[in-house]
Short mmCIF file of C-alpha atoms in Angstrom, two decimals:
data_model
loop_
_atom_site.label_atom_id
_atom_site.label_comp_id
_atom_site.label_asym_id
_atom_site.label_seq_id
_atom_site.Cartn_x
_atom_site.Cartn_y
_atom_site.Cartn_z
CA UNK A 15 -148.30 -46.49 73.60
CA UNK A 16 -146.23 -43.82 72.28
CA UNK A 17 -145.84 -42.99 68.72
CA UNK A 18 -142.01 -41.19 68.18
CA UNK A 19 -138.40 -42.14 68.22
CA UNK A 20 -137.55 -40.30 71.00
CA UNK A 21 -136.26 -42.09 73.91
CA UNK A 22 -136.05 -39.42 76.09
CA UNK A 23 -139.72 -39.33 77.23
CA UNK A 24 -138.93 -42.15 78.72
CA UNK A 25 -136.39 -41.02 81.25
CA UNK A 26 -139.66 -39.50 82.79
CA UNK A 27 -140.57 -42.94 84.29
CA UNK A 28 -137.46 -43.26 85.88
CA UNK A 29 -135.87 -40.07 86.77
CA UNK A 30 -139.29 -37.91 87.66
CA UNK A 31 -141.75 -40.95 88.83
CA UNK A 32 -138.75 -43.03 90.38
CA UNK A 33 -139.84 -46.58 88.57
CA UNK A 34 -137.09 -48.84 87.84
CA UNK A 35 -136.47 -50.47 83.85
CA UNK A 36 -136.95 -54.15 84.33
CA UNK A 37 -136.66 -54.56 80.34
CA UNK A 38 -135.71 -51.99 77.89
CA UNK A 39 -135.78 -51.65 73.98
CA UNK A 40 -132.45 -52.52 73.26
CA UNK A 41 -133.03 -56.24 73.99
CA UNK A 42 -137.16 -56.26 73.18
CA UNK A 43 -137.48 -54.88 69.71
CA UNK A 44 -139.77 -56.50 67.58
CA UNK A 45 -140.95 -56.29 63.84
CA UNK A 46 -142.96 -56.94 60.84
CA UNK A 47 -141.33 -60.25 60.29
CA UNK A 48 -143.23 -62.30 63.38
CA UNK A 49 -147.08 -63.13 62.18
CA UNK A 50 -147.84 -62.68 66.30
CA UNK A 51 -147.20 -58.41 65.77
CA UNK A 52 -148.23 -58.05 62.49
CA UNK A 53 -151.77 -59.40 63.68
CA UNK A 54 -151.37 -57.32 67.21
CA UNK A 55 -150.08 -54.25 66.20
CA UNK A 56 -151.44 -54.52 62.21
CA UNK A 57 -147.82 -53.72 62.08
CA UNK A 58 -147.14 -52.95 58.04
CA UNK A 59 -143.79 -53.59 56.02
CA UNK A 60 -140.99 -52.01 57.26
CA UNK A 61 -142.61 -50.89 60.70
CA UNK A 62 -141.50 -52.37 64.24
CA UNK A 63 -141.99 -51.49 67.82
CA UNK A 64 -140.01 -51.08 70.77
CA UNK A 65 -141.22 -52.39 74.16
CA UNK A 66 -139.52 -50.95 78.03
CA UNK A 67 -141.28 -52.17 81.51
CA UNK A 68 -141.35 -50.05 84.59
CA UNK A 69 -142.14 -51.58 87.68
CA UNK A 70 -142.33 -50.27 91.50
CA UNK A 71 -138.51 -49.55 92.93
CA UNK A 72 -139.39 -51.43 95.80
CA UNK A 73 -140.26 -54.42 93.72
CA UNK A 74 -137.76 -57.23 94.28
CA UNK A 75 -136.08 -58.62 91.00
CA UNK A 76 -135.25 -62.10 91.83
CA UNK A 77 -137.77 -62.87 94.83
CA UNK A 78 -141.14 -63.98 93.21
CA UNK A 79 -142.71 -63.71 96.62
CA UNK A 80 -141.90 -59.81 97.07
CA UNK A 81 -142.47 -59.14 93.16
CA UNK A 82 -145.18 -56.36 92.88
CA UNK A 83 -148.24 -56.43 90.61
CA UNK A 84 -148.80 -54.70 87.90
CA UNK A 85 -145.72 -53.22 85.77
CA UNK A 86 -146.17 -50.21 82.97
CA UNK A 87 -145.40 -51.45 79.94
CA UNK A 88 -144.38 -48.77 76.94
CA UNK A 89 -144.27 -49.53 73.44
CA UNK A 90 -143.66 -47.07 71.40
CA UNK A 91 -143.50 -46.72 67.83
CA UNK A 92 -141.90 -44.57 64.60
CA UNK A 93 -143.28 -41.68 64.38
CA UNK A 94 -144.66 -42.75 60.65
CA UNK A 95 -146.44 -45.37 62.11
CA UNK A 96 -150.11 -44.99 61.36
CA UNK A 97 -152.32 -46.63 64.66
CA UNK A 98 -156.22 -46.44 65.72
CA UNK A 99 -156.28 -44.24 68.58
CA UNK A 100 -157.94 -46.88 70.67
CA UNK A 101 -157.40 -44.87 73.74
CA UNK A 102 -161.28 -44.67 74.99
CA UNK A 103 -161.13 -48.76 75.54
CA UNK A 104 -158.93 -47.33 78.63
CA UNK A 105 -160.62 -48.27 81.88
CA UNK A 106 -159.59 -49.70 85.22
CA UNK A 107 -158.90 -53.32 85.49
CA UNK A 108 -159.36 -53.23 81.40
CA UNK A 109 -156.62 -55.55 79.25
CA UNK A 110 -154.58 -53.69 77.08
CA UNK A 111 -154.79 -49.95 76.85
CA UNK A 112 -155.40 -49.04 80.69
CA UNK A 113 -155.19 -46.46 83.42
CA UNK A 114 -152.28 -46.77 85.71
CA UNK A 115 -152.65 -45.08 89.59
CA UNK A 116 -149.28 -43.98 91.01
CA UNK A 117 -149.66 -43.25 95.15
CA UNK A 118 -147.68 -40.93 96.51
CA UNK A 119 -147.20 -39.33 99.61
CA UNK A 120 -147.78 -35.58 99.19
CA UNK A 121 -149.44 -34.45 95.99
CA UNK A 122 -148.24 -31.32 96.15
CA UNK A 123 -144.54 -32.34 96.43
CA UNK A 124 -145.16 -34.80 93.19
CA UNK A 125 -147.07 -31.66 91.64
CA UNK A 126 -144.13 -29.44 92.02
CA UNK A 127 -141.55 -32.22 90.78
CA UNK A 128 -143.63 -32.89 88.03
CA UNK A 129 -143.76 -29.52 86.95
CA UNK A 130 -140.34 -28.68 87.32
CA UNK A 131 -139.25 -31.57 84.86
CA UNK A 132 -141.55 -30.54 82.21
#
């Protein structure tokens, strides 16, 4: 979950780690108004969210047999926004706030790329 209006941080997932957008913001924004994210989210007047999912590249997009496990899932939120950082529920295989493991094959390679785009 990110917390800022920014969409730029999320050109990270794509551009530096290579995932692909399966759904972005512009067609999954949600608010205030639906009971389901005010009880989720404890979403307050006036407040929404936006939700984009990254999946694998090498997923397949219309083939439910070659579909990959497992997408990252980014919500992010105004920056006024006021949520519990609920970050320490974050272990592997958890629901909801999780870890997610991205193999590659050199580390040092994804090091270096990684620190060139910061």
């Amino acid at each position: 979950m990110i917390i800022d209006n920014n969409r730029e941080y999320l050109n990270f997932y794509d551009d530096v780690l290579g995932f692909r957008r399966t759904r972005d913001e512009i067609t999954c924004t949600s608010t205030f108004d639906k009971p389901s994210n005010r009880m989720i989210f404890n979403l307050q007047e006036h407040e929404s969210y936006a939700t984009t999912d990254f999946d694998d590249p090498r997923s397949s997009t219309d083939d439910p047999q070659q579909m990959h496990s497992g997408q990252l899932k980014i919500i992010r939120f105004s920056d006024k926004t006021q949520l519990d950082n609920n970050i320490s529920y974050a272990n592997p295989g958890s629901l909801g706030y999780s870890l997610y493991t991205l193999r590659v094959n050199s580390i040092q390679m994804s090091h270096e790329k990684f620190e060139t785009a910061m």
